[in-house]
Amino acid sequence: MFKFEKEQKIFDVAGVKIGGQPGQLPTAMIGTIFYHKDKIVKDEKTGEFDKESAEKLLKAEEEISSKTGNPRIVDVCSSWPQAFEKFIDFVADTIDGPFCIDGTTADVRMAGAKYVGETGLAERVIYNSIAPEIKEAEISAIKEAKIKTAILLLLNTEKPLIAGRLEVIDKLLEKAKMTGVENILIDTAVFDIQDPGPTGKTIYLVKGKYGYPAGCGAHNAIDIWNKRRKLSPETYFASSLVANILPVVMGANFMLYGPIKNAHKIYVPVAVTDAYIAYTMWQEYNYMPLTKNHPFFNLSKIAT
């Protein structure tokens, strides 16, 4: 394994600590609910949804999170401003800890920001996300809501390479400063099927130069693979695991793992990876995890 020479930042977001050197903290798991075409959503425009099914999904994730020690952050997605309030209220009332507000457009995200600012939820919120093309109106909405944590998306469509991702980071940091955000999480942006490799390397480089917590949504690489439906379920699952695990090995502090319904599939493999990394860091660098609630200590109870 490796240890970064740059001091690694650790942010406490509503009780969840994110960041640090490899092995110090468990990977934070970010799963999405109420996404486009989510089967539990009855009407995306009005925000009507199957409350019982949503509660079961959140409960199932909570249980596996408590076993592995990987903290969970719920990514609350919405396609319509008027639906966002219902989704946010439900998640905020159902879980403890932080959650993301993740809209499909700037207007939706701004509506979410305005609502959490008005309802006193801003301290629990991670804004997902600030992209290089963010406009002044969205910057103002984040600032007015007093949101202190945001994901910065290293989106460079003109140059979707490692170098291109790194080229936009300073611009993004300037934009984040304008919003008043203090806790910065870097999403190294998955564009294509092969991207978990480049995004993983970008995580390593970002942490090495800036020290910010970093991660990505590696599941997107498999989800956009047109021929994935020709794979057997076992092969698809194994491919998805490789995509999600590689960035963790490269130093990722958080993982956007996709639909929350997949929590039971992905938490344990990530936890096992975290445990392996922590054990290696103890042997090589003589430091232990910063928390006792870490997969390093929890492997024995995961299978119970």
Coordinates of C-alpha atoms in Angstrom, one line a residue:
M1 CA 0.0 0.0 0.0
F2 CA 1.0 3.7 0.0
K3 CA 0.8 6.6 2.4
F4 CA 0.3 10.1 1.1
E5 CA 3.0 12.7 2.0
K6 CA 0.4 15.5 1.8
E7 CA -1.6 15.9 5.0
Q8 CA -5.0 14.3 4.4
K9 CA -8.1 16.3 5.4
I10 CA -10.8 14.7 7.4
F11 CA -14.3 16.3 7.5
D12 CA -17.0 15.6 10.0
V13 CA -20.4 15.8 8.2
A14 CA -23.2 15.4 10.7
G15 CA -21.3 12.8 12.6
V16 CA -19.8 10.9 9.6
K17 CA -16.0 11.4 9.2
I18 CA -14.7 11.3 5.6
G19 CA -11.1 11.4 4.4
G20 CA -7.7 10.6 5.8
Q21 CA -4.9 8.2 4.9
P22 CA -5.7 4.7 3.5
G23 CA -6.9 2.5 6.3
Q24 CA -7.7 5.3 8.8
L25 CA -11.4 5.5 8.2
P26 CA -13.9 3.2 6.5
T27 CA -15.1 4.1 3.1
A28 CA -18.3 6.1 3.3
M29 CA -21.1 4.6 1.2
I30 CA -23.4 6.8 -0.8
G31 CA -26.5 5.1 -2.2
T32 CA -29.2 6.8 -4.2
I33 CA -33.0 6.8 -3.6
F34 CA -35.8 8.4 -5.6
Y35 CA -33.7 8.4 -8.8
H36 CA -35.3 8.6 -12.3
K37 CA -37.4 5.4 -12.9
D38 CA -37.0 4.2 -9.3
K39 CA -39.8 1.7 -8.9
I40 CA -40.7 3.0 -5.5
V41 CA -41.6 6.4 -7.0
K42 CA -45.2 6.6 -8.1
D43 CA -45.1 10.1 -9.6
E44 CA -41.8 11.8 -10.1
K45 CA -43.4 15.2 -10.6
T46 CA -45.5 15.3 -7.5
G47 CA -43.2 13.3 -5.3
E48 CA -45.6 10.5 -4.5
F49 CA -43.8 7.3 -3.5
D50 CA -44.2 4.0 -1.7
K51 CA -43.3 5.0 1.8
E52 CA -43.2 1.4 3.1
S53 CA -40.8 0.2 0.4
A54 CA -38.6 3.3 0.9
E55 CA -38.4 2.6 4.7
K56 CA -37.5 -1.0 4.1
L57 CA -34.6 0.0 1.8
L58 CA -33.3 2.5 4.3
K59 CA -33.6 0.0 7.1
A60 CA -31.8 -2.7 5.1
E61 CA -28.9 -0.3 4.4
E62 CA -28.8 0.8 8.0
E63 CA -28.4 -2.8 9.2
I64 CA -25.6 -3.7 6.8
S65 CA -23.8 -0.4 7.6
S66 CA -23.9 -1.2 11.3
K67 CA -22.4 -4.6 10.7
T68 CA -19.5 -3.5 8.5
G69 CA -18.8 -0.1 10.1
N70 CA -19.0 1.7 6.7
P71 CA -21.0 4.9 7.3
R72 CA -23.9 5.5 5.0
I73 CA -24.9 8.7 3.3
V74 CA -28.2 8.7 1.5
D75 CA -28.2 10.4 -1.9
V76 CA -31.7 12.0 -2.3
C77 CA -32.3 12.4 -6.0
S78 CA -35.2 14.3 -7.7
S79 CA -36.2 15.3 -11.2
W80 CA -38.7 17.9 -10.2
P81 CA -38.4 20.8 -7.7
Q82 CA -41.9 20.3 -6.2
A83 CA -41.1 16.6 -5.5
F84 CA -37.8 17.4 -3.8
E85 CA -39.3 18.7 -0.5
K86 CA -41.2 15.4 0.1
F87 CA -38.2 13.3 -0.6
I88 CA -36.0 15.4 1.6
D89 CA -38.5 15.5 4.5
F90 CA -38.9 11.7 4.4
V91 CA -35.2 10.9 4.4
A92 CA -34.3 13.6 7.0
D93 CA -37.0 12.2 9.3
T94 CA -36.2 8.5 8.7
I95 CA -32.4 8.5 9.1
D96 CA -29.8 10.1 11.4
G97 CA -26.8 11.7 9.9
P98 CA -26.0 13.3 6.5
F99 CA -27.7 13.1 3.2
C100 CA -27.0 14.4 -0.3
I101 CA -29.3 16.6 -2.3
D102 CA -28.9 15.5 -5.9
G103 CA -31.1 17.1 -8.6
T104 CA -31.0 16.2 -12.3
T105 CA -30.9 20.0 -13.2
A106 CA -29.6 23.1 -11.6
D107 CA -33.2 24.3 -11.0
V108 CA -34.0 21.2 -9.0
R109 CA -30.8 21.4 -7.0
M110 CA -31.4 25.1 -6.2
A111 CA -34.9 24.2 -5.0
G112 CA -33.4 21.6 -2.7
A113 CA -30.8 24.0 -1.4
K114 CA -33.5 26.6 -0.7
Y115 CA -35.6 24.1 1.2
V116 CA -32.9 22.7 3.4
G117 CA -31.8 26.3 4.2
E118 CA -35.3 27.2 5.2
T119 CA -35.9 24.1 7.3
G120 CA -32.6 24.1 9.2
L121 CA -31.3 20.9 7.5
A122 CA -28.2 22.5 5.8
E123 CA -25.8 21.2 8.4
R124 CA -26.7 17.6 7.4
V125 CA -26.6 18.2 3.7
I126 CA -23.9 17.4 1.1
Y127 CA -24.6 19.3 -2.1
N128 CA -24.3 16.9 -5.1
S129 CA -22.7 18.5 -7.0
I130 CA -20.7 21.6 -8.0
A131 CA -19.6 21.2 -11.7
P132 CA -17.2 23.5 -13.6
E133 CA -20.1 25.1 -15.6
I134 CA -22.0 26.1 -12.4
K135 CA -23.9 29.4 -12.9
E136 CA -24.1 32.4 -10.6
A137 CA -27.7 31.6 -9.5
E138 CA -26.7 28.2 -8.3
I139 CA -23.6 29.6 -6.5
S140 CA -25.9 32.1 -4.7
A141 CA -28.4 29.4 -3.8
I142 CA -25.8 27.3 -2.1
K143 CA -24.4 30.3 -0.3
E144 CA -27.8 31.5 0.9
A145 CA -28.7 28.1 2.2
K146 CA -25.5 28.0 4.2
I147 CA -24.6 24.5 3.0
K148 CA -21.1 23.7 4.2
T149 CA -20.4 20.4 2.4
A150 CA -20.3 19.8 -1.3
I151 CA -19.1 17.3 -3.9
L152 CA -17.0 18.8 -6.6
L153 CA -17.4 17.0 -9.9
L154 CA -14.2 16.9 -12.1
L155 CA -16.2 17.0 -15.3
N156 CA -14.2 17.8 -18.4
T157 CA -16.2 16.7 -21.5
E158 CA -13.6 18.2 -23.9
K159 CA -10.8 16.3 -22.3
P160 CA -12.2 13.2 -20.5
L161 CA -8.8 12.0 -19.4
I162 CA -6.8 12.0 -16.2
A163 CA -5.1 15.2 -17.3
G164 CA -8.4 16.8 -18.2
R165 CA -9.9 16.0 -14.8
L166 CA -7.0 17.5 -13.1
E167 CA -7.2 20.7 -15.2
V168 CA -10.6 21.6 -13.8
I169 CA -9.9 21.1 -10.1
D170 CA -8.5 24.6 -9.4
K171 CA -11.4 26.3 -11.1
L172 CA -13.8 24.1 -9.1
L173 CA -12.1 25.0 -5.9
E174 CA -12.5 28.7 -6.7
K175 CA -16.2 28.1 -7.4
A176 CA -16.6 26.2 -4.1
K177 CA -15.0 29.1 -2.2
M178 CA -17.6 31.4 -3.8
T179 CA -20.5 29.3 -2.4
G180 CA -19.1 29.3 1.2
V181 CA -18.7 25.6 1.2
E182 CA -16.0 24.5 3.7
N183 CA -16.0 20.7 3.5
I184 CA -14.9 19.6 0.0
L185 CA -15.3 16.1 -1.5
I186 CA -13.9 15.4 -4.9
D187 CA -15.8 13.2 -7.4
T188 CA -13.4 12.2 -10.1
A189 CA -16.2 11.6 -12.6
V190 CA -16.9 8.4 -14.5
F191 CA -17.6 9.0 -18.2
D192 CA -17.0 5.6 -19.9
I193 CA -16.8 1.8 -19.4
Q194 CA -13.1 1.8 -18.7
D195 CA -13.1 4.8 -16.4
P196 CA -12.7 3.2 -13.0
G197 CA -9.0 2.9 -13.9
P198 CA -8.5 6.6 -14.8
T199 CA -10.8 7.8 -12.0
G200 CA -9.0 5.7 -9.5
K201 CA -5.7 7.1 -10.6
T202 CA -7.2 10.6 -10.4
I203 CA -8.3 10.0 -6.9
Y204 CA -4.7 9.0 -6.0
L205 CA -3.3 12.2 -7.7
V206 CA -5.9 14.5 -6.2
K207 CA -5.3 13.2 -2.7
G208 CA -1.6 13.4 -3.2
K209 CA -1.6 17.0 -4.3
Y210 CA -4.5 18.5 -2.4
G211 CA -5.4 16.2 0.5
Y212 CA -9.1 16.4 0.0
P213 CA -11.3 13.3 0.4
A214 CA -12.1 11.8 -3.0
G215 CA -14.2 9.2 -4.5
C216 CA -16.4 8.4 -7.6
G217 CA -19.5 6.7 -8.9
A218 CA -17.7 3.7 -10.4
H219 CA -21.0 1.8 -10.8
N220 CA -21.8 4.0 -13.8
A221 CA -19.0 2.4 -15.8
I222 CA -20.9 -0.9 -15.8
D223 CA -24.4 0.6 -16.0
I224 CA -23.5 2.4 -19.3
W225 CA -22.1 -0.8 -20.8
N226 CA -24.6 -1.5 -23.6
K227 CA -23.7 -5.2 -23.8
R228 CA -24.0 -5.8 -20.1
R229 CA -27.4 -7.5 -20.5
K230 CA -25.6 -10.3 -22.4
L231 CA -23.6 -11.1 -19.3
S232 CA -24.6 -13.8 -16.9
P233 CA -25.8 -12.3 -13.5
E234 CA -22.7 -13.7 -11.9
T235 CA -20.4 -12.1 -14.4
Y236 CA -22.2 -8.8 -14.3
F237 CA -22.0 -8.8 -10.5
A238 CA -18.3 -9.6 -10.5
S239 CA -17.6 -6.9 -13.1
S240 CA -19.5 -4.4 -11.0
L241 CA -17.5 -5.3 -7.9
V242 CA -14.2 -4.8 -9.8
A243 CA -15.4 -1.3 -10.9
N244 CA -16.3 -0.3 -7.3
I245 CA -13.3 -1.9 -5.5
L246 CA -10.5 -0.5 -7.7
P247 CA -11.0 3.2 -6.7
V248 CA -11.0 2.1 -3.0
V249 CA -7.7 0.4 -3.5
M250 CA -6.4 3.6 -5.0
G251 CA -7.4 5.6 -1.9
A252 CA -11.1 6.5 -2.3
N253 CA -12.7 7.8 0.8
F254 CA -16.3 7.5 -0.4
M255 CA -18.1 5.5 -3.0
L256 CA -21.2 6.5 -4.9
Y257 CA -22.4 2.9 -5.4
G258 CA -25.7 3.6 -7.2
P259 CA -29.3 2.5 -6.2
I260 CA -29.7 2.0 -2.5
K261 CA -31.3 -1.4 -3.2
N262 CA -27.8 -2.7 -4.0
A263 CA -26.5 -2.0 -0.5
H264 CA -26.5 -5.7 0.4
K265 CA -24.3 -6.5 -2.6
I266 CA -21.7 -3.8 -2.3
Y267 CA -21.1 -3.0 1.4
V268 CA -19.4 -6.3 2.4
P269 CA -16.9 -6.3 -0.6
V270 CA -15.9 -2.7 0.2
A271 CA -15.7 -3.5 3.9
V272 CA -13.4 -6.5 3.2
T273 CA -11.2 -4.2 1.0
D274 CA -11.1 -1.6 3.8
A275 CA -10.0 -4.3 6.3
Y276 CA -7.3 -5.5 4.0
I277 CA -6.0 -2.0 3.5
A278 CA -6.1 -1.2 7.2
Y279 CA -4.2 -4.4 8.0
T280 CA -1.5 -3.6 5.4
M281 CA -1.1 0.0 6.8
W282 CA -0.7 -1.4 10.3
Q283 CA 2.1 -3.7 9.2
E284 CA 3.8 -1.2 6.9
Y285 CA 3.3 2.1 8.6
N286 CA 2.4 1.1 12.2
Y287 CA -0.9 2.9 12.4
M288 CA -4.3 1.6 13.2
P289 CA -7.8 2.8 12.1
L290 CA -9.0 6.0 13.9
T291 CA -12.2 4.4 14.9
K292 CA -13.1 1.0 16.5
N293 CA -16.2 0.9 14.3
H294 CA -14.1 -0.1 11.2
P295 CA -14.3 -3.2 9.0
F296 CA -10.8 -4.1 10.3
F297 CA -12.4 -4.9 13.7
N298 CA -15.9 -5.9 12.3
L299 CA -15.2 -8.7 9.9
S300 CA -16.1 -11.4 12.4
K301 CA -19.7 -10.1 12.8
I302 CA -20.4 -9.3 9.1
A303 CA -21.6 -12.8 8.4
T304 CA -23.8 -13.1 11.5

